[in-house]
Tab-separated table of C-alpha atoms in Angstrom:
chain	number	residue	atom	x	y	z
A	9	UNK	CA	63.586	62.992	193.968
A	10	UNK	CA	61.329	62.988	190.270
A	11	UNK	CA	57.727	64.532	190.366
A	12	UNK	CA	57.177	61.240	188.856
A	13	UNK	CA	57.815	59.628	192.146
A	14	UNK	CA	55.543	62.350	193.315
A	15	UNK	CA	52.722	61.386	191.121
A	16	UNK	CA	53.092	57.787	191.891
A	17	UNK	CA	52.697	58.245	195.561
A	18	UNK	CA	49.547	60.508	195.447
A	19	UNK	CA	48.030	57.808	192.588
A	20	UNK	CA	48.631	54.671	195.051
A	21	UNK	CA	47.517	57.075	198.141
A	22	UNK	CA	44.427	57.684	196.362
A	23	UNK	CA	43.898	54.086	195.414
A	24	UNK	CA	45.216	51.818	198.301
A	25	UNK	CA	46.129	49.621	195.618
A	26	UNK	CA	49.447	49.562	193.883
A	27	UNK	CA	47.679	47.532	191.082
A	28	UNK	CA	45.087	50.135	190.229
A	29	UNK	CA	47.224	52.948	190.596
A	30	UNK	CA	49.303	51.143	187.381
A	31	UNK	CA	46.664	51.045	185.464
A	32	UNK	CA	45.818	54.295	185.834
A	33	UNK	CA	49.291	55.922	185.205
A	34	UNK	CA	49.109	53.287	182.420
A	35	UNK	CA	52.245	51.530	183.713
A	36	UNK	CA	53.375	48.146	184.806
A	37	UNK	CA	53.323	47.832	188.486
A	38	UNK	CA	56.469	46.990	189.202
A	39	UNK	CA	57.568	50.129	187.943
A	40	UNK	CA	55.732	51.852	190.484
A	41	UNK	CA	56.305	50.056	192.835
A	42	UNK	CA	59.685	50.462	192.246
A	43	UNK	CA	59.503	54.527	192.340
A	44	UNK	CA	57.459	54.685	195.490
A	45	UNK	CA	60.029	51.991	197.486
A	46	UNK	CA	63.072	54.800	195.978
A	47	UNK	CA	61.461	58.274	196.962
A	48	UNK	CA	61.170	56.039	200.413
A	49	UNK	CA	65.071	55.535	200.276
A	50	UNK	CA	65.355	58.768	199.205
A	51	UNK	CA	63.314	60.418	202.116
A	52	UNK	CA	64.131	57.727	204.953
A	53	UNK	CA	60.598	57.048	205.562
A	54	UNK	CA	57.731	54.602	204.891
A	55	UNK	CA	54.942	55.941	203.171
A	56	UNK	CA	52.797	53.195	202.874
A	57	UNK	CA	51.984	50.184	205.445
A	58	UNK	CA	52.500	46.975	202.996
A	59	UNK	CA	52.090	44.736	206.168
A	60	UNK	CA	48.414	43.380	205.469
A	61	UNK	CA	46.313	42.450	202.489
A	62	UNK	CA	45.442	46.323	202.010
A	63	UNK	CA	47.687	49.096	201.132
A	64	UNK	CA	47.621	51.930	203.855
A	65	UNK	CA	49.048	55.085	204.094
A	66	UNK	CA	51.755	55.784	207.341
A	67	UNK	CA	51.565	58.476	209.496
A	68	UNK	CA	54.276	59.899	207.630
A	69	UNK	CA	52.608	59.443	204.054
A	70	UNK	CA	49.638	60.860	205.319
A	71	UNK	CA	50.888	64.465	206.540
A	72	UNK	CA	53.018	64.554	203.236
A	73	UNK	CA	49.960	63.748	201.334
A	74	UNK	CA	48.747	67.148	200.978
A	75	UNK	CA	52.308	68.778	200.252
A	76	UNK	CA	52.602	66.416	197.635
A	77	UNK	CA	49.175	67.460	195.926
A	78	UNK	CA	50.492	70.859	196.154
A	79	UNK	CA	53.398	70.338	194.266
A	80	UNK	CA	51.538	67.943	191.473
A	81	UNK	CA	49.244	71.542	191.138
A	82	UNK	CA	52.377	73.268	191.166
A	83	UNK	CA	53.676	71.211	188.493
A	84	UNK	CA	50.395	71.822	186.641
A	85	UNK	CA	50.094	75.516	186.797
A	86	UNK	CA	53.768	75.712	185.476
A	87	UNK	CA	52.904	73.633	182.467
A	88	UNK	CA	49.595	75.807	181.895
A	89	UNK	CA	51.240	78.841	182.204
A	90	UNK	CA	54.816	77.798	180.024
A	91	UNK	CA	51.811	76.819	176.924
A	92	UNK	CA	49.831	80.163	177.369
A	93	UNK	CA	53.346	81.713	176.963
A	94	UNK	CA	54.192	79.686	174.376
A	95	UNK	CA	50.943	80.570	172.527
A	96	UNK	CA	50.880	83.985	172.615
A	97	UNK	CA	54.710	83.928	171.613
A	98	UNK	CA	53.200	82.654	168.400
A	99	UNK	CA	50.201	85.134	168.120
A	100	UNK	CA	52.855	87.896	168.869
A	101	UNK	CA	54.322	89.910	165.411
A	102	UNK	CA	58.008	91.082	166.531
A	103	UNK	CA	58.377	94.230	163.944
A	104	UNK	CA	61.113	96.608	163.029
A	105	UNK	CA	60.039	100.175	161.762
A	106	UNK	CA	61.700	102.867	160.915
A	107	UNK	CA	59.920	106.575	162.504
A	108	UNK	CA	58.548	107.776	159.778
A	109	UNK	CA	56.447	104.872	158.042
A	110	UNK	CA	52.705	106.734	158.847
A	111	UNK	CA	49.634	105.730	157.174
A	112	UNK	CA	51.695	103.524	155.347
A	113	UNK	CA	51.882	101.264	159.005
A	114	UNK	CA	48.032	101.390	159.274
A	115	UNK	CA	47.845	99.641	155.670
A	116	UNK	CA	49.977	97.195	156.542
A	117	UNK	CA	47.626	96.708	159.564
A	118	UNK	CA	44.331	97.126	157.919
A	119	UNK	CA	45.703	94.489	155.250
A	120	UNK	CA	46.598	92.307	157.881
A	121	UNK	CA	43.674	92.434	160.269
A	122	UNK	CA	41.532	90.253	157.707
A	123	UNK	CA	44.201	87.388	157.769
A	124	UNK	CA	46.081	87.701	161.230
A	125	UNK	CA	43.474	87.388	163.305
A	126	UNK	CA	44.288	87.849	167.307
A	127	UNK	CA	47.942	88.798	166.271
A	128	UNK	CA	49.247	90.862	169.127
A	129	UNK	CA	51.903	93.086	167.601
A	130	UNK	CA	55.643	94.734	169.421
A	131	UNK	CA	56.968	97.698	167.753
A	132	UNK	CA	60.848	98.703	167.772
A	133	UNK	CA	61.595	101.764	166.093
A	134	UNK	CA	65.739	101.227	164.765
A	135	UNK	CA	68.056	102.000	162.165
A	136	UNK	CA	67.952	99.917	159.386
A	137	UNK	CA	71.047	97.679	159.900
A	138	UNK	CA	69.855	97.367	163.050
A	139	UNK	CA	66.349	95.837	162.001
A	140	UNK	CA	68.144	93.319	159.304
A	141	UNK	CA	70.546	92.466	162.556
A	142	UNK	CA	67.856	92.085	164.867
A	143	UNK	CA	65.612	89.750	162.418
A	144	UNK	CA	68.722	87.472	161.340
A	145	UNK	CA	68.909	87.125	165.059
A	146	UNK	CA	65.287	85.636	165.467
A	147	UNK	CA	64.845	88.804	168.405
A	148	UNK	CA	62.109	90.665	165.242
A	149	UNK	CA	59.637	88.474	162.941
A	150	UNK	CA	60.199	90.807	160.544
A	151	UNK	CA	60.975	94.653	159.796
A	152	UNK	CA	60.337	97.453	157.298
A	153	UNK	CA	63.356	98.481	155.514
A	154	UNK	CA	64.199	100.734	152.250
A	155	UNK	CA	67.707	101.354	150.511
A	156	UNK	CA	68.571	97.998	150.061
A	157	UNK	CA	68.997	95.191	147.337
A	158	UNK	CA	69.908	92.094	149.048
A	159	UNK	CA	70.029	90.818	152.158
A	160	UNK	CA	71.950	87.735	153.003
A	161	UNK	CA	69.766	84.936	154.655
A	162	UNK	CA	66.725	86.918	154.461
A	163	UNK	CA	63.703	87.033	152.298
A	164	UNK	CA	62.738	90.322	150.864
A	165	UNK	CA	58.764	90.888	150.423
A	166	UNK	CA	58.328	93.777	147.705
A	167	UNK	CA	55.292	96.815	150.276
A	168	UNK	CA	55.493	99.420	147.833
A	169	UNK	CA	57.364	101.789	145.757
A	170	UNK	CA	57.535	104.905	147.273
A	171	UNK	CA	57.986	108.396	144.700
A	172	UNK	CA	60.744	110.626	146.443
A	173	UNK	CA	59.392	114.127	146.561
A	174	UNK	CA	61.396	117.201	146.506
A	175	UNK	CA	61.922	119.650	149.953
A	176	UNK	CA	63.421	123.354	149.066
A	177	UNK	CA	63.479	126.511	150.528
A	178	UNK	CA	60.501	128.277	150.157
A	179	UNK	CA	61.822	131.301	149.517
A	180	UNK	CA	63.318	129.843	146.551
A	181	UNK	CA	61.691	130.761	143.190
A	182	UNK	CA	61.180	127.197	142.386
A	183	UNK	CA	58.825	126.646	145.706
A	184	UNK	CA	56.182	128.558	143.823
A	185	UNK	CA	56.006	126.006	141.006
A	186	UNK	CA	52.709	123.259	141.221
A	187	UNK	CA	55.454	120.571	140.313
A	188	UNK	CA	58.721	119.992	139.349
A	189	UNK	CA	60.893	118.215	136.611
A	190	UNK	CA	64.049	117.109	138.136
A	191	UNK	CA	66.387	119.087	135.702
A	192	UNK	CA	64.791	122.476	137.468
A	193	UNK	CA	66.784	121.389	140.242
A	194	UNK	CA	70.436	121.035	138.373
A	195	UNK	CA	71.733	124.716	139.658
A	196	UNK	CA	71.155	123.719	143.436
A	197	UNK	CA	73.312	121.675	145.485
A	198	UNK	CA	72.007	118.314	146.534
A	199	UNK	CA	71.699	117.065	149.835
A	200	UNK	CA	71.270	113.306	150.251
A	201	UNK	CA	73.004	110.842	152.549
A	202	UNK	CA	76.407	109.687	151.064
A	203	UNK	CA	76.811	106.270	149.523
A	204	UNK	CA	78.268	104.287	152.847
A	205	UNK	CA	75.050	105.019	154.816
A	206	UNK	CA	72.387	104.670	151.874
A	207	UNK	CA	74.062	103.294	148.687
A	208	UNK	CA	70.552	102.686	147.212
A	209	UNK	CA	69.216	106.209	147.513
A	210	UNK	CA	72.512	107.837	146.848
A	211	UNK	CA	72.722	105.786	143.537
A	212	UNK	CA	69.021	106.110	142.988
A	213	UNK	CA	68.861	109.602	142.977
A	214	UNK	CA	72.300	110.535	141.198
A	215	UNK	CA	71.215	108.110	138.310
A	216	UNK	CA	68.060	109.737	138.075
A	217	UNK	CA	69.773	112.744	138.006
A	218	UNK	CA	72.156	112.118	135.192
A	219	UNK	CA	69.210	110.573	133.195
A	220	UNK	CA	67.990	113.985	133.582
A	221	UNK	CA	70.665	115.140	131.771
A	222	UNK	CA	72.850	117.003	134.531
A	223	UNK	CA	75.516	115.757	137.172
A	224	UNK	CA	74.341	117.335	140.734
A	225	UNK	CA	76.399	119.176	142.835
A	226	UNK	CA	76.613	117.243	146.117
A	227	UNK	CA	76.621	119.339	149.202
A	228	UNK	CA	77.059	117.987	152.764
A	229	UNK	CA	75.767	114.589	152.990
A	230	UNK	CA	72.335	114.426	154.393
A	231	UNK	CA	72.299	113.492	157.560
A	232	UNK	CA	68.763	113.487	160.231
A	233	UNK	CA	65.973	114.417	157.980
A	234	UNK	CA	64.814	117.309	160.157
A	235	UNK	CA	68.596	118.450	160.949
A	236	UNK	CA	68.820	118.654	156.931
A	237	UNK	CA	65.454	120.341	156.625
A	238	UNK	CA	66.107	122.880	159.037
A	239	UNK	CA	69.535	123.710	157.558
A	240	UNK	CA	67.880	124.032	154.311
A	241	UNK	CA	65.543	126.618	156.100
A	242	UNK	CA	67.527	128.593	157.555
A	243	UNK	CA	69.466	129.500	154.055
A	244	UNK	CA	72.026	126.941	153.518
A	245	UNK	CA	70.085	126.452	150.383
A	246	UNK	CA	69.940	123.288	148.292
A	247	UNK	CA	67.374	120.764	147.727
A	248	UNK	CA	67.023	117.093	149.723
A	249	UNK	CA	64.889	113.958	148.289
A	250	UNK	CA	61.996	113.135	151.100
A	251	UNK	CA	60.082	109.766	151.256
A	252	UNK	CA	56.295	110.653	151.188
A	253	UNK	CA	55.856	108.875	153.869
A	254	UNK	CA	57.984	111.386	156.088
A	255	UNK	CA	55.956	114.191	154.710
A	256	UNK	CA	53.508	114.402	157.680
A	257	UNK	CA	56.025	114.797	159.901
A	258	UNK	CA	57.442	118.868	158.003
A	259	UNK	CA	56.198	121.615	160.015
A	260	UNK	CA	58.134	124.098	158.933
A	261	UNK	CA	56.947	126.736	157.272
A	262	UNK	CA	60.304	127.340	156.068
A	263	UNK	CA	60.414	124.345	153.679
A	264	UNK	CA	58.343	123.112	150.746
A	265	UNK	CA	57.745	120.148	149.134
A	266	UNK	CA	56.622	119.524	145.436
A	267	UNK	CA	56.158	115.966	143.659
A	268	UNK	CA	58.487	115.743	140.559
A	269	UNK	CA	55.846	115.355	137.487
A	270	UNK	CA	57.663	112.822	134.629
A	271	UNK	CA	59.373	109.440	135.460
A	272	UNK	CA	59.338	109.749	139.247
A	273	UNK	CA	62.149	108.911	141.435
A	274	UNK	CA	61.286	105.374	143.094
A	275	UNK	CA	62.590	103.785	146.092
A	276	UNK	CA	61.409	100.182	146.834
A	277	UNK	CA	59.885	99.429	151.111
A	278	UNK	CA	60.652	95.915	151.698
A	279	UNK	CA	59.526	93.602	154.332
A	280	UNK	CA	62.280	91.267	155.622
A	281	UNK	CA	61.860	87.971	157.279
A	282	UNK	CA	64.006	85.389	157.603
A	283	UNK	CA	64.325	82.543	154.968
A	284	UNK	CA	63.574	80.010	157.590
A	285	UNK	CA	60.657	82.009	158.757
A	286	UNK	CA	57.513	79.311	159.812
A	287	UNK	CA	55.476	78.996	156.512
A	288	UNK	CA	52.136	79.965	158.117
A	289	UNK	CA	53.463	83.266	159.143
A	290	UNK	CA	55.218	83.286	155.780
A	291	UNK	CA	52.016	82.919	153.805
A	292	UNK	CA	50.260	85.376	155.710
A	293	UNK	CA	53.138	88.198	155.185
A	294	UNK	CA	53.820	87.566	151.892
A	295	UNK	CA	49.588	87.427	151.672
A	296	UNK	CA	49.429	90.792	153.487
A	297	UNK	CA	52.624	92.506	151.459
A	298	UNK	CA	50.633	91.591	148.301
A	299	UNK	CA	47.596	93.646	149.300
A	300	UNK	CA	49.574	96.722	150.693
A	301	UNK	CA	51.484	96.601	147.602
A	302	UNK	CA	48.235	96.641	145.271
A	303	UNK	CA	45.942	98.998	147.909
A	304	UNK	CA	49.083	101.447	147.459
A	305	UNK	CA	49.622	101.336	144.016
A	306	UNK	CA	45.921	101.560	143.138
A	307	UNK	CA	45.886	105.015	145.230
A	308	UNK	CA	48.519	106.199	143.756
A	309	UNK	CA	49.227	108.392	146.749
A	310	UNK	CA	52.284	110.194	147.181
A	311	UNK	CA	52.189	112.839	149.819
A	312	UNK	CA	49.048	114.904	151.703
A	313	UNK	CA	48.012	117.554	149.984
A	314	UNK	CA	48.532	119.851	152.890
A	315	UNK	CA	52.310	119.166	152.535
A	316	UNK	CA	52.495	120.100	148.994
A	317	UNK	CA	52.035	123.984	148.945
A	318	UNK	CA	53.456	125.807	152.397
A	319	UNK	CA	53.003	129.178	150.342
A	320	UNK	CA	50.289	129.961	152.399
């Protein structure tokens, strides 16, 4: 049994006339009448009486009349409710973040708000190989995601450049300083994340380093920001490059934080989508990445001014 056969039988009920109930399914007749005489087969009943000049229901085809309405609405309320689905599938933004993104997120949102109009957005906070697995695998749209270079089979859209900012004890001498230059810092070990879990910061940072005209000492790879931070507090000593965007979330009174005055220490945030990603959604991230990229680099901001001194 077809719902076509379905919708054939309620068309000719509702007609009496095999004829007009072609013309409106906009089919020859025969091929109706064809469909109706096989769901009869198929049910081992007569539906219609064909015995006179006029086309009249049975018995039968009149107490399965209504069922078969029900199903045609059936049929209908699937197909309304599989294109609302499939609509707001398309209004929905699938994105990757990382936990420590802050305002930054709300000018990605702000930016987008003007151009993505009734965009209904999911948020899944994972590591970064995660996100870049996760978008290859069409389950994200796109995510946020720093330390890297390339990215086979995706597309890399340039957010901003974020200046790394320096956390320290604050009972070290150094904490009392406004600012820093980066070769104040050659006496104390570094903690950063080795070069298998964040090649681009670990490179980043050494290079700047030796531009600064000293090779660091490396101490135990970095590994949780706040697991780092709070061995730095509690006197393991050493100093740890922070993203400014992870600023907000130091509490501890323990640890301070001081921009790096000269050539800055830069790490590049990415959005990645994939390279077959649907051009409208392309041109409005790559529309949107262009304004965070220029609202961010025309404030210049770096970290709260809260989180710079933790003297007092």
């Amino acid at each position: 049994m077809e719902l076509r056969q379905i919708q054939y039988f309620v068309t000719v009920a509702d007609e009496l006339h095999f004829g007009r109930a072609a013309e409106r399914l906009h089919i020859g007749q025969p091929a109706v009448s064809q469909q109706v005489r096989r769901l009869e087969r198929e049910l081992r009943i007569q539906l219609f009486d064909r015995s006179s000049r006029n086309v009249t229901l049975t018995p039968a085809g009149e107490a399965l009349l209504p069922e078969a309405r029900e199903l045609l609405k059936a049929r209908e309320a699937f197909a309304a409710k599989a294109q609302h689905l499939a609509v707001e599938s398309e209004a929905t933004l699938r994105v990757g973040i990382s936990s420590a993104l802050g305002q930054r997120l709300d000018d990605f949102l702000d930016a987008l708000t003007d151009r993505g109009a009734g965009t209904r957005f999911e948020f899944q906070t994972l590591d970064a190989h995660a996100r870049l697995e996760e978008v290859r695998a069409g389950r994200l749209d796109a995510a946020f995601v720093r330390g890297i270079d390339t990215a086979p089979g995706l597309r890399l859209l340039t957010l901003w450049y974020d200046p790394l900012v320096v956390a320290l004890p604050t009972s070290h001498p150094l904490a009392e300083r406004g600012s820093l230059d980066l070769a104040d810092l050659a006496a104390l070990p570094l903690r950063v994340a080795s070069r298998n879990e964040n090649p681009v910061l670990f490179d980043t940072v050494l290079s700047a380093c030796r531009k600064a005209g000293f090779e660091p000492a490396l101490g135990p790879p970095s590994t949780r920001l706040q697991d780092t931070l709070a061995e730095i507090g509690a006197g393991s000593g050493g100093w740890t490059p922070v993203y400014p965007t992870a600023a907000g979330t130091i509490s501890s009174r323990r640890i301070a934080l001081l921009p790096l005055h000269g050539e800055p220490i830069t790490i590049r945030m990415f959005l990645a989508l994939r390279e077959s990603a649907d051009p409208e959604r392309l041109e409005l991230l790559t529309a949107t990445s262009a304004q965070v990229r220029r609202k961010v680099a025309k404030e210049g901001r770096h970290i709260p001014p809260s989180k710079i001194d933790r003297r007092h």
